[in-house]
Amino acid sequence: MADQNPFAAWMKMGQDWARAVNPALESFTPKGFEALIPTMPKNVMEMFMGKTMNPDGLDARTRLLVTLAGLTIQGAQAEPQVRLTVRHAREAGASKQEIAETIALAGLFGGVPAMTKAMELATEAMKEDKT
């Protein structure tokens, strides 16, 4: 045990426990949770994140684009959040071009690898988009 990585041992213990509790957990992937989170309707986003509650503030579309820029600058490490934000931005009225420009501009601050990763995630999220 001394020559084994403690983190690897801890992960193996957790996997063994999950397999014993429910064998189906062996093939569990956190990405499956993403499908459980629905895209909010445009009017709901506008009510809670837009001008309905804050008439002089940003609209939901703009807030979501700003959020996407922040997620990109952080290195696009929060993959589900990037995809979810892209889905919500599209629903709120952001065009594919606006999303691409937001990510590209954020790339000036977050770097090319962050921009590239965010573009890949956004492209993946927009493939599901019917508009």
C-alpha positions as YAML, in Angstrom:
chain: A
units: angstrom
residues:
- id: 1
  name: MET
  ca: [0.00, 0.00, 0.00]
- id: 2
  name: ALA
  ca: [2.93, 2.34, 0.66]
- id: 3
  name: ASP
  ca: [3.87, 2.47, -3.02]
- id: 4
  name: GLN
  ca: [0.27, 3.08, -4.15]
- id: 5
  name: ASN
  ca: [-1.04, 6.58, -4.70]
- id: 6
  name: PRO
  ca: [-3.38, 7.39, -1.75]
- id: 7
  name: PHE
  ca: [-5.82, 9.18, -4.06]
- id: 8
  name: ALA
  ca: [-5.97, 6.17, -6.40]
- id: 9
  name: ALA
  ca: [-6.59, 3.89, -3.40]
- id: 10
  name: TRP
  ca: [-9.36, 6.17, -2.17]
- id: 11
  name: MET
  ca: [-10.99, 6.26, -5.64]
- id: 12
  name: LYS
  ca: [-10.79, 2.45, -5.92]
- id: 13
  name: MET
  ca: [-12.40, 2.07, -2.51]
- id: 14
  name: GLY
  ca: [-15.23, 4.39, -3.57]
- id: 15
  name: GLN
  ca: [-15.72, 2.52, -6.84]
- id: 16
  name: ASP
  ca: [-15.77, -0.83, -5.05]
- id: 17
  name: TRP
  ca: [-18.35, 0.50, -2.60]
- id: 18
  name: ALA
  ca: [-20.53, 1.92, -5.41]
- id: 19
  name: ARG
  ca: [-20.33, -1.38, -7.30]
- id: 20
  name: ALA
  ca: [-21.40, -3.27, -4.16]
- id: 21
  name: VAL
  ca: [-24.31, -0.91, -3.48]
- id: 22
  name: ASN
  ca: [-25.55, -0.71, -7.05]
- id: 23
  name: PRO
  ca: [-23.77, -2.45, -9.93]
- id: 24
  name: ALA
  ca: [-25.27, 0.04, -12.40]
- id: 25
  name: LEU
  ca: [-23.17, 2.80, -10.82]
- id: 26
  name: GLU
  ca: [-20.09, 1.25, -12.40]
- id: 27
  name: SER
  ca: [-21.03, 2.87, -15.72]
- id: 28
  name: PHE
  ca: [-22.25, 6.14, -14.17]
- id: 29
  name: THR
  ca: [-21.16, 9.36, -15.81]
- id: 30
  name: PRO
  ca: [-21.79, 12.84, -14.36]
- id: 31
  name: LYS
  ca: [-22.59, 14.09, -17.88]
- id: 32
  name: GLY
  ca: [-25.92, 12.26, -17.57]
- id: 33
  name: PHE
  ca: [-27.01, 14.85, -15.00]
- id: 34
  name: GLU
  ca: [-26.80, 17.55, -17.65]
- id: 35
  name: ALA
  ca: [-29.72, 16.03, -19.53]
- id: 36
  name: LEU
  ca: [-31.84, 16.36, -16.39]
- id: 37
  name: ILE
  ca: [-31.45, 20.14, -16.31]
- id: 38
  name: PRO
  ca: [-33.97, 21.64, -18.70]
- id: 39
  name: THR
  ca: [-33.41, 24.85, -20.60]
- id: 40
  name: MET
  ca: [-35.53, 27.55, -19.01]
- id: 41
  name: PRO
  ca: [-38.05, 29.29, -21.26]
- id: 42
  name: LYS
  ca: [-37.04, 32.76, -22.43]
- id: 43
  name: ASN
  ca: [-39.75, 34.55, -20.42]
- id: 44
  name: VAL
  ca: [-38.72, 32.78, -17.20]
- id: 45
  name: MET
  ca: [-35.07, 33.76, -17.70]
- id: 46
  name: GLU
  ca: [-36.08, 37.33, -18.44]
- id: 47
  name: MET
  ca: [-38.20, 37.43, -15.29]
- id: 48
  name: PHE
  ca: [-35.48, 36.19, -12.93]
- id: 49
  name: MET
  ca: [-32.28, 37.29, -14.68]
- id: 50
  name: GLY
  ca: [-33.45, 40.14, -16.85]
- id: 51
  name: LYS
  ca: [-35.37, 43.36, -16.94]
- id: 52
  name: THR
  ca: [-38.60, 42.19, -15.27]
- id: 53
  name: MET
  ca: [-37.16, 42.42, -11.75]
- id: 54
  name: ASN
  ca: [-34.52, 45.00, -12.67]
- id: 55
  name: PRO
  ca: [-35.89, 47.26, -15.43]
- id: 56
  name: ASP
  ca: [-32.74, 49.40, -15.62]
- id: 57
  name: GLY
  ca: [-30.36, 46.42, -15.65]
- id: 58
  name: LEU
  ca: [-29.10, 43.96, -18.22]
- id: 59
  name: ASP
  ca: [-31.46, 41.69, -20.11]
- id: 60
  name: ALA
  ca: [-31.16, 37.91, -19.66]
- id: 61
  name: ARG
  ca: [-29.40, 37.45, -23.03]
- id: 62
  name: THR
  ca: [-26.65, 39.91, -22.12]
- id: 63
  name: ARG
  ca: [-26.23, 38.47, -18.62]
- id: 64
  name: LEU
  ca: [-25.81, 34.99, -20.07]
- id: 65
  name: LEU
  ca: [-23.22, 36.21, -22.58]
- id: 66
  name: VAL
  ca: [-21.30, 37.90, -19.75]
- id: 67
  name: THR
  ca: [-21.50, 34.65, -17.76]
- id: 68
  name: LEU
  ca: [-20.19, 32.74, -20.78]
- id: 69
  name: ALA
  ca: [-17.27, 35.17, -21.04]
- id: 70
  name: GLY
  ca: [-16.44, 34.62, -17.38]
- id: 71
  name: LEU
  ca: [-16.61, 30.85, -17.70]
- id: 72
  name: THR
  ca: [-14.33, 31.04, -20.73]
- id: 73
  name: ILE
  ca: [-11.79, 33.26, -18.97]
- id: 74
  name: GLN
  ca: [-11.65, 30.75, -16.11]
- id: 75
  name: GLY
  ca: [-10.41, 28.21, -18.62]
- id: 76
  name: ALA
  ca: [-13.75, 26.63, -19.59]
- id: 77
  name: GLN
  ca: [-13.12, 24.06, -16.86]
- id: 78
  name: ALA
  ca: [-16.76, 23.91, -15.82]
- id: 79
  name: GLU
  ca: [-17.90, 22.03, -18.92]
- id: 80
  name: PRO
  ca: [-21.54, 21.42, -17.93]
- id: 81
  name: GLN
  ca: [-21.93, 25.08, -16.94]
- id: 82
  name: VAL
  ca: [-20.54, 26.28, -20.28]
- id: 83
  name: ARG
  ca: [-22.90, 24.02, -22.25]
- id: 84
  name: LEU
  ca: [-25.86, 24.99, -20.05]
- id: 85
  name: THR
  ca: [-25.07, 28.70, -20.38]
- id: 86
  name: VAL
  ca: [-24.85, 28.37, -24.17]
- id: 87
  name: ARG
  ca: [-28.21, 26.57, -24.28]
- id: 88
  name: HIS
  ca: [-29.81, 29.25, -22.11]
- id: 89
  name: ALA
  ca: [-28.21, 32.09, -24.09]
- id: 90
  name: ARG
  ca: [-29.62, 30.65, -27.33]
- id: 91
  name: GLU
  ca: [-33.06, 30.37, -25.73]
- id: 92
  name: ALA
  ca: [-32.76, 33.97, -24.48]
- id: 93
  name: GLY
  ca: [-32.16, 35.16, -28.04]
- id: 94
  name: ALA
  ca: [-28.39, 35.14, -28.49]
- id: 95
  name: SER
  ca: [-27.28, 34.21, -31.98]
- id: 96
  name: LYS
  ca: [-24.58, 31.65, -32.71]
- id: 97
  name: GLN
  ca: [-22.42, 34.51, -33.96]
- id: 98
  name: GLU
  ca: [-22.85, 36.44, -30.68]
- id: 99
  name: ILE
  ca: [-21.87, 33.36, -28.68]
- id: 100
  name: ALA
  ca: [-18.78, 32.81, -30.85]
- id: 101
  name: GLU
  ca: [-17.78, 36.47, -30.56]
- id: 102
  name: THR
  ca: [-18.23, 36.41, -26.79]
- id: 103
  name: ILE
  ca: [-15.97, 33.37, -26.47]
- id: 104
  name: ALA
  ca: [-13.40, 34.85, -28.88]
- id: 105
  name: LEU
  ca: [-13.27, 38.13, -26.96]
- id: 106
  name: ALA
  ca: [-12.91, 36.26, -23.65]
- id: 107
  name: GLY
  ca: [-10.03, 34.36, -25.25]
- id: 108
  name: LEU
  ca: [-8.02, 37.58, -25.15]
- id: 109
  name: PHE
  ca: [-8.11, 37.35, -21.36]
- id: 110
  name: GLY
  ca: [-8.30, 33.61, -20.77]
- id: 111
  name: GLY
  ca: [-5.93, 32.49, -23.51]
- id: 112
  name: VAL
  ca: [-6.23, 30.41, -26.65]
- id: 113
  name: PRO
  ca: [-6.59, 27.03, -24.89]
- id: 114
  name: ALA
  ca: [-9.52, 28.34, -22.84]
- id: 115
  name: MET
  ca: [-11.11, 29.87, -25.93]
- id: 116
  name: THR
  ca: [-10.65, 26.67, -27.92]
- id: 117
  name: LYS
  ca: [-12.18, 24.54, -25.17]
- id: 118
  name: ALA
  ca: [-15.14, 26.92, -24.78]
- id: 119
  name: MET
  ca: [-15.72, 26.95, -28.56]
- id: 120
  name: GLU
  ca: [-15.74, 23.13, -28.60]
- id: 121
  name: LEU
  ca: [-18.25, 23.02, -25.73]
- id: 122
  name: ALA
  ca: [-20.43, 25.71, -27.31]
- id: 123
  name: THR
  ca: [-20.39, 23.92, -30.66]
- id: 124
  name: GLU
  ca: [-21.40, 20.71, -28.91]
- id: 125
  name: ALA
  ca: [-24.25, 22.49, -27.10]
- id: 126
  name: MET
  ca: [-25.46, 24.20, -30.27]
- id: 127
  name: LYS
  ca: [-25.57, 20.94, -32.24]
- id: 128
  name: GLU
  ca: [-28.68, 20.12, -30.21]
- id: 129
  name: ASP
  ca: [-30.14, 23.52, -31.15]
- id: 130
  name: LYS
  ca: [-32.83, 23.29, -33.81]
- id: 131
  name: THR
  ca: [-32.75, 27.01, -34.73]
...
